[in-house]
Short mmCIF file of C-alpha atoms in Angstrom, two decimals:
data_model
loop_
_atom_site.label_atom_id
_atom_site.label_comp_id
_atom_site.label_asym_id
_atom_site.label_seq_id
_atom_site.Cartn_x
_atom_site.Cartn_y
_atom_site.Cartn_z
CA UNK A 1 66.70 146.96 37.51
CA UNK A 2 69.63 144.72 38.25
CA UNK A 3 73.36 144.69 37.66
CA UNK A 4 75.69 141.76 37.79
CA UNK A 5 78.92 142.17 39.76
CA UNK A 6 82.27 140.72 38.80
CA UNK A 7 81.96 137.97 41.37
CA UNK A 8 78.71 136.69 39.95
CA UNK A 9 76.46 138.31 42.53
CA UNK A 10 73.67 140.67 41.48
CA UNK A 11 72.82 144.09 42.81
CA UNK A 12 69.03 144.28 42.81
CA UNK A 13 67.40 147.70 42.87
CA UNK A 14 63.99 148.22 44.38
CA UNK A 15 61.39 150.82 43.55
CA UNK A 16 62.46 153.14 46.34
CA UNK A 17 66.09 153.08 45.28
CA UNK A 18 67.45 150.68 47.89
CA UNK A 19 70.08 148.24 46.75
CA UNK A 20 70.25 144.66 47.97
CA UNK A 21 72.98 142.08 47.44
CA UNK A 22 71.76 138.75 46.11
CA UNK A 23 74.14 135.80 46.00
CA UNK A 24 74.37 134.03 42.69
CA UNK A 25 72.46 130.78 42.74
CA UNK A 26 69.48 132.20 44.61
CA UNK A 27 71.00 132.17 48.12
CA UNK A 28 71.10 135.08 50.52
CA UNK A 29 74.24 136.44 52.17
CA UNK A 30 74.95 134.83 55.54
CA UNK A 31 75.49 137.12 58.50
CA UNK A 32 78.93 136.82 60.09
CA UNK A 33 79.18 134.42 63.03
CA UNK A 34 79.21 136.01 66.43
CA UNK A 35 82.28 135.32 68.55
CA UNK A 36 81.82 132.82 71.34
CA UNK A 37 80.66 134.44 74.51
CA UNK A 38 83.32 134.40 77.19
CA UNK A 39 82.01 133.01 80.47
CA UNK A 40 83.79 134.30 83.55
CA UNK A 41 84.53 132.06 86.52
CA UNK A 42 84.22 133.00 90.14
CA UNK A 43 87.12 132.44 92.56
CA UNK A 44 85.24 129.46 93.99
CA UNK A 45 84.93 127.86 90.56
CA UNK A 46 88.61 128.46 89.82
CA UNK A 47 89.55 126.89 93.15
CA UNK A 48 87.42 123.84 92.38
CA UNK A 49 89.08 123.48 88.97
CA UNK A 50 92.53 123.60 90.56
CA UNK A 51 91.47 121.08 93.18
CA UNK A 52 90.10 118.65 90.58
CA UNK A 53 93.34 118.81 88.63
CA UNK A 54 95.34 117.78 91.70
CA UNK A 55 95.39 113.99 91.81
CA UNK A 56 96.79 113.96 95.33
CA UNK A 57 93.89 116.11 96.49
CA UNK A 58 91.33 113.86 94.84
CA UNK A 59 92.79 110.62 96.23
CA UNK A 60 93.25 112.00 99.73
CA UNK A 61 89.79 113.57 99.66
CA UNK A 62 88.20 110.26 98.70
CA UNK A 63 90.01 108.48 101.53
CA UNK A 64 88.95 111.14 104.04
CA UNK A 65 85.36 110.88 102.79
CA UNK A 66 85.55 107.10 103.16
CA UNK A 67 86.65 107.44 106.78
CA UNK A 68 83.78 109.86 107.42
CA UNK A 69 81.20 107.55 105.85
CA UNK A 70 82.51 104.57 107.83
CA UNK A 71 82.37 106.56 111.08
CA UNK A 72 78.82 107.75 110.44
CA UNK A 73 77.61 104.30 109.35
CA UNK A 74 79.28 102.41 112.22
CA UNK A 75 75.98 101.08 113.66
CA UNK A 76 74.88 99.97 110.20
CA UNK A 77 78.23 98.23 109.62
CA UNK A 78 77.87 96.50 112.99
CA UNK A 79 74.41 95.27 111.99
CA UNK A 80 75.68 93.99 108.65
CA UNK A 81 78.78 92.48 110.21
CA UNK A 82 76.78 90.79 112.93
CA UNK A 83 79.31 91.28 115.71
CA UNK A 84 79.49 93.98 118.38
CA UNK A 85 82.59 95.93 119.46
CA UNK A 86 82.44 94.75 123.08
CA UNK A 87 81.63 91.09 122.42
CA UNK A 88 84.49 88.93 123.65
CA UNK A 89 85.13 85.23 123.30
CA UNK A 90 87.84 83.50 125.31
CA UNK A 91 87.51 80.41 123.14
CA UNK A 92 89.29 82.32 120.37
CA UNK A 93 92.41 82.53 122.55
CA UNK A 94 95.01 80.07 123.72
CA UNK A 95 96.00 79.52 127.34
CA UNK A 96 98.37 82.49 127.33
CA UNK A 97 95.65 84.85 126.02
CA UNK A 98 96.97 85.08 122.46
CA UNK A 99 94.60 84.71 119.49
CA UNK A 100 94.49 81.33 117.83
CA UNK A 101 95.52 81.14 114.18
CA UNK A 102 97.76 83.42 112.18
CA UNK A 103 98.39 87.17 112.27
CA UNK A 104 96.41 87.81 115.40
CA UNK A 105 93.55 85.46 114.61
CA UNK A 106 92.62 86.83 111.18
CA UNK A 107 89.94 84.53 109.79
CA UNK A 108 87.70 85.12 106.77
CA UNK A 109 85.58 82.07 107.48
CA UNK A 110 83.19 81.18 110.27
CA UNK A 111 85.07 77.99 111.08
CA UNK A 112 86.08 79.11 114.57
CA UNK A 113 84.77 79.18 118.13
CA UNK A 114 82.64 82.30 117.54
CA UNK A 115 81.15 80.97 114.29
CA UNK A 116 81.92 84.37 112.75
CA UNK A 117 84.70 85.70 110.50
CA UNK A 118 87.24 88.11 111.96
CA UNK A 119 88.67 90.19 109.14
CA UNK A 120 91.41 91.83 111.23
CA UNK A 121 91.73 89.25 113.97
CA UNK A 122 90.81 89.50 117.63
CA UNK A 123 92.27 91.22 120.66
CA UNK A 124 94.55 89.28 122.98
CA UNK A 125 93.15 88.47 126.42
CA UNK A 126 89.61 89.68 125.56
CA UNK A 127 88.87 88.02 122.21
CA UNK A 128 87.01 91.09 120.92
CA UNK A 129 86.85 91.65 117.17
CA UNK A 130 89.42 94.22 116.01
CA UNK A 131 87.63 95.15 112.79
CA UNK A 132 84.43 96.40 114.39
CA UNK A 133 86.37 98.12 117.18
CA UNK A 134 88.44 99.88 114.53
CA UNK A 135 85.24 101.09 112.89
CA UNK A 136 83.88 102.48 116.14
CA UNK A 137 87.32 103.89 116.97
CA UNK A 138 87.13 105.97 113.79
CA UNK A 139 83.74 107.23 114.94
CA UNK A 140 85.15 108.28 118.32
CA UNK A 141 88.19 110.03 116.86
CA UNK A 142 86.27 111.92 114.17
CA UNK A 143 83.45 112.99 116.50
CA UNK A 144 86.00 114.52 118.88
CA UNK A 145 88.17 116.03 116.13
CA UNK A 146 85.34 117.53 114.06
CA UNK A 147 83.43 118.88 117.09
CA UNK A 148 86.50 120.45 118.68
CA UNK A 149 87.68 121.93 115.37
CA UNK A 150 84.30 123.49 114.57
CA UNK A 151 84.03 125.07 118.03
CA UNK A 152 87.63 126.31 117.81
CA UNK A 153 87.09 127.83 114.37
CA UNK A 154 83.95 129.67 115.51
CA UNK A 155 85.59 131.09 118.64
CA UNK A 156 88.80 131.99 116.81
CA UNK A 157 86.97 133.67 113.93
CA UNK A 158 84.80 135.81 116.22
CA UNK A 159 87.69 136.90 118.45
CA UNK A 160 90.01 137.48 115.49
CA UNK A 161 87.47 139.65 113.66
CA UNK A 162 86.83 141.74 116.77
CA UNK A 163 90.54 142.23 117.49
CA UNK A 164 91.39 143.17 113.92
CA UNK A 165 88.43 145.48 113.32
CA UNK A 166 88.29 147.43 116.58
CA UNK A 167 92.04 147.61 117.16
CA UNK A 168 93.24 149.78 120.03
CA UNK A 169 93.07 148.41 123.55
CA UNK A 170 90.71 145.60 122.51
CA UNK A 171 93.31 144.31 120.07
CA UNK A 172 96.07 144.67 122.68
CA UNK A 173 94.15 142.80 125.39
CA UNK A 174 93.13 139.95 123.07
CA UNK A 175 96.67 139.62 121.71
CA UNK A 176 98.05 139.52 125.23
CA UNK A 177 95.53 136.84 126.20
CA UNK A 178 96.41 134.75 123.12
CA UNK A 179 100.13 134.97 123.95
CA UNK A 180 99.31 134.00 127.54
CA UNK A 181 97.34 130.93 126.44
CA UNK A 182 99.99 129.85 123.92
CA UNK A 183 102.55 129.78 126.74
CA UNK A 184 100.78 126.74 128.23
CA UNK A 185 102.04 123.37 126.93
CA UNK A 186 98.85 121.83 125.61
CA UNK A 187 99.53 118.15 126.25
CA UNK A 188 100.85 118.68 129.77
CA UNK A 189 97.91 120.93 130.62
CA UNK A 190 95.48 118.34 129.26
CA UNK A 191 97.08 115.57 131.30
CA UNK A 192 96.62 117.69 134.42
CA UNK A 193 93.21 119.21 133.67
CA UNK A 194 91.19 116.29 132.29
CA UNK A 195 91.43 114.09 135.42
CA UNK A 196 90.49 117.06 137.61
CA UNK A 197 87.45 117.87 135.48
CA UNK A 198 86.40 114.22 135.39
CA UNK A 199 86.58 114.17 139.19
CA UNK A 200 84.23 117.15 139.37
CA UNK A 201 81.67 115.69 136.97
CA UNK A 202 81.78 112.12 138.30
CA UNK A 203 78.96 110.47 140.19
CA UNK A 204 78.93 109.42 143.85
CA UNK A 205 81.47 106.64 143.29
CA UNK A 206 83.62 108.71 140.91
CA UNK A 207 82.51 107.08 137.67
CA UNK A 208 82.28 109.25 134.56
CA UNK A 209 80.12 108.22 131.63
CA UNK A 210 81.78 107.85 128.19
CA UNK A 211 79.72 110.76 126.86
CA UNK A 212 80.92 113.09 129.61
CA UNK A 213 84.53 112.04 129.01
CA UNK A 214 84.23 112.82 125.31
CA UNK A 215 82.64 116.21 126.07
CA UNK A 216 85.48 117.00 128.47
CA UNK A 217 88.07 116.25 125.77
CA UNK A 218 86.20 118.40 123.24
CA UNK A 219 86.06 121.32 125.70
CA UNK A 220 89.79 121.10 126.47
CA UNK A 221 90.69 120.95 122.79
CA UNK A 222 88.39 123.88 122.02
CA UNK A 223 89.88 126.03 124.77
CA UNK A 224 93.33 125.80 123.15
CA UNK A 225 92.38 125.24 119.52
CA UNK A 226 91.04 128.71 118.66
CA UNK A 227 94.28 130.62 119.29
CA UNK A 228 95.94 130.16 115.89
CA UNK A 229 92.68 130.78 114.05
CA UNK A 230 92.21 134.06 115.91
CA UNK A 231 95.70 135.23 114.97
CA UNK A 232 95.19 134.32 111.33
CA UNK A 233 91.80 136.04 111.10
CA UNK A 234 93.06 139.13 112.91
CA UNK A 235 95.87 139.58 110.40
CA UNK A 236 93.47 139.29 107.47
CA UNK A 237 90.99 141.74 109.00
CA UNK A 238 93.71 144.37 109.49
CA UNK A 239 94.04 144.60 105.71
CA UNK A 240 90.38 144.10 104.80
CA UNK A 241 89.03 146.80 107.10
CA UNK A 242 90.57 149.48 104.84
CA UNK A 243 88.96 148.18 101.64
CA UNK A 244 86.51 150.26 99.62
CA UNK A 245 83.45 148.12 100.37
CA UNK A 246 84.07 148.51 104.11
CA UNK A 247 84.38 152.28 103.73
CA UNK A 248 81.17 152.28 101.70
CA UNK A 249 79.37 150.32 104.42
CA UNK A 250 80.56 152.82 107.03
CA UNK A 251 79.40 155.72 104.87
CA UNK A 252 76.00 154.06 104.51
CA UNK A 253 75.66 153.99 108.30
CA UNK A 254 76.21 150.26 108.86
CA UNK A 255 77.06 149.24 112.40
CA UNK A 256 80.38 147.73 113.37
CA UNK A 257 78.82 144.32 113.99
CA UNK A 258 77.23 144.38 110.54
CA UNK A 259 80.54 145.25 108.90
CA UNK A 260 82.45 142.59 110.83
CA UNK A 261 80.10 139.66 110.33
CA UNK A 262 78.27 140.56 107.10
CA UNK A 263 80.97 142.35 105.11
CA UNK A 264 84.42 141.20 106.32
CA UNK A 265 83.93 137.68 107.69
CA UNK A 266 82.35 136.20 104.51
CA UNK A 267 85.53 137.17 102.65
CA UNK A 268 87.66 135.11 105.05
CA UNK A 269 86.09 131.72 104.41
CA UNK A 270 89.07 130.47 102.36
CA UNK A 271 91.80 130.79 105.05
CA UNK A 272 89.33 129.64 107.71
CA UNK A 273 88.48 126.53 105.69
CA UNK A 274 92.17 125.73 105.21
CA UNK A 275 92.80 126.18 108.94
CA UNK A 276 89.91 123.85 109.72
CA UNK A 277 91.19 121.14 107.35
CA UNK A 278 94.67 121.30 108.86
CA UNK A 279 93.47 121.37 112.49
CA UNK A 280 91.56 118.09 112.12
CA UNK A 281 94.63 115.80 111.83
CA UNK A 282 96.34 117.57 114.72
CA UNK A 283 93.27 116.98 116.88
CA UNK A 284 93.07 113.31 115.86
CA UNK A 285 96.72 112.83 116.85
CA UNK A 286 96.29 114.67 120.16
CA UNK A 287 93.17 112.67 121.05
CA UNK A 288 94.93 109.38 120.30
CA UNK A 289 97.90 110.47 122.43
CA UNK A 290 95.69 111.28 125.43
CA UNK A 291 93.84 107.97 125.10
CA UNK A 292 97.16 106.15 124.84
CA UNK A 293 98.18 107.77 128.13
CA UNK A 294 94.87 106.61 129.66
CA UNK A 295 93.76 110.23 130.10
CA UNK A 296 91.22 110.54 127.31
CA UNK A 297 88.75 107.88 126.23
CA UNK A 298 88.89 104.72 128.33
CA UNK A 299 87.25 101.29 128.25
CA UNK A 300 84.82 100.15 127.06
CA UNK A 301 84.56 102.94 124.44
CA UNK A 302 86.48 101.87 121.30
CA UNK A 303 89.33 104.23 120.51
CA UNK A 304 92.45 103.93 118.37
CA UNK A 305 94.80 105.39 120.98
CA UNK A 306 93.35 103.11 123.62
CA UNK A 307 93.80 100.10 121.33
CA UNK A 308 97.50 100.92 120.91
CA UNK A 309 97.82 101.31 124.69
CA UNK A 310 96.26 97.87 125.23
CA UNK A 311 98.54 96.32 122.60
CA UNK A 312 101.83 97.34 124.23
CA UNK A 313 102.19 94.20 126.44
CA UNK A 314 101.54 92.02 123.35
CA UNK A 315 103.65 93.86 120.81
CA UNK A 316 106.17 91.03 120.38
CA UNK A 317 103.73 88.13 120.45
CA UNK A 318 100.97 89.84 118.41
CA UNK A 319 102.39 92.82 116.44
CA UNK A 320 99.28 93.04 114.23
CA UNK A 321 97.28 94.30 117.21
CA UNK A 322 99.60 97.33 117.39
CA UNK A 323 100.02 97.77 113.64
CA UNK A 324 96.34 97.93 112.66
CA UNK A 325 95.20 100.93 114.78
CA UNK A 326 98.55 102.63 114.28
CA UNK A 327 98.24 102.29 110.51
CA UNK A 328 94.68 103.65 110.62
CA UNK A 329 95.83 106.76 112.51
CA UNK A 330 98.73 107.23 110.07
CA UNK A 331 96.50 106.98 106.99
CA UNK A 332 93.85 109.33 108.36
CA UNK A 333 96.33 111.98 109.50
CA UNK A 334 98.36 111.76 106.28
CA UNK A 335 95.34 112.10 104.00
CA UNK A 336 93.96 114.99 106.06
CA UNK A 337 97.29 116.82 105.79
CA UNK A 338 97.62 116.17 102.06
CA UNK A 339 94.09 117.33 101.39
CA UNK A 340 94.59 120.42 103.55
CA UNK A 341 97.77 121.35 101.68
CA UNK A 342 96.04 120.81 98.33
CA UNK A 343 93.07 122.90 99.44
CA UNK A 344 95.39 125.72 100.45
CA UNK A 345 97.08 125.63 97.04
CA UNK A 346 93.72 125.60 95.25
CA UNK A 347 92.38 128.60 97.16
CA UNK A 348 95.58 130.59 96.64
CA UNK A 349 95.19 132.67 93.46
CA UNK A 350 98.98 132.86 93.10
CA UNK A 351 99.35 129.09 93.15
CA UNK A 352 101.27 127.64 90.24
CA UNK A 353 99.12 124.52 90.10
#
C-alpha cells in the first residue's frame, strides 16, 4: 500500500505497518550533514600561531638562527673558505700597517699577495682575514652567552621555586641573599674578579688557556645571571601553589619536591623561556664589553669585543675594521631583543596580536 504526498514523495507501507518515506524519482532521503567538528588548540599551539603571524618575530628569528648555524659550522666554513682565523700576511699591508686596497682591503678576487679573496678585508698590522675571524667571533660570543644563560636559568628556576613554595624563613633568607647580590655592580665586580680567578688557575708562568678563560667568564656570568630569574619564578610560584591541582597533589600524599618540580615548574616554562631569550643579548653585550676592556677573551681567540678593542688605534685610517664587528654585535643583540619581545607577546594570552 502506498500513498502519494503533495510534494511528490510516496509513503510506502510495509507488511508490519511501518511507514517509509521514498523520494520521487527513486532516490532515498539524504541524512542531514553533521556540523564540522571543532578542534581545540592548546596554549602552545595558540602561541605558535601568534608568533607566525608576527613578521618581526619571523625575520628576527631567522636572523638569530642564521647566527647560530654560522657559529656551529665555523670549522666547516673555514674549510670551505680555505683561510684560517689566525693566518696573517704582512704582504697585504703597506709600510704603515694599513691594508692595501679599498675599504680595509676588501677583495673578492685572489689577485693579491695571499692568493685568496678577503670578503671583509684584513686586519691592520696583522693582515688576518676579518671575515673568518668574524665567524669564529660569533662562535665565541654565542658559546659564552648560551652556556651562561642556561646555567643561570637552571639555578634561578630551582631557587625561585623553592623560595616561593616553602615560604617562611627559607623565602626570607633567599630574598635577602638575592638583594645582597643585586647590590654588587656586575661589570665592576667582573673587572675585579676575572683577573684574580685567572691568576689562581694559571700555570707556572701565569698563562691561562683560552678554554679556561671562557669557563671563567661563563662562571662569573652565571653567578649574577640567575637573580632576576629567581625573582620572577618565585612570584609565579606564590600564586600557583594555591591552585587546585597543587592541593590535589598534596591530598594524594605527593612530596614537596614532587609538587615543585613535577607539578608547578612545568607550568612556568613560558616566562622562563622569555627570560632566557632576553638574557642572551644582555650576555652577548656584557661579554663584548669585557673583551673590549681586555678582561675577557684575549688573543689569539677571535672575539667581537676584542676586534673592536684592536681597531681603536686605526679607527680614522681604517673605519671598516671598527664598523664590521660593531655592526655584527648590533644586529645580533637587536634581533635577539626583537624575538624575545615577540615571544613574550605570543605567550601572553591577553596579547592583542
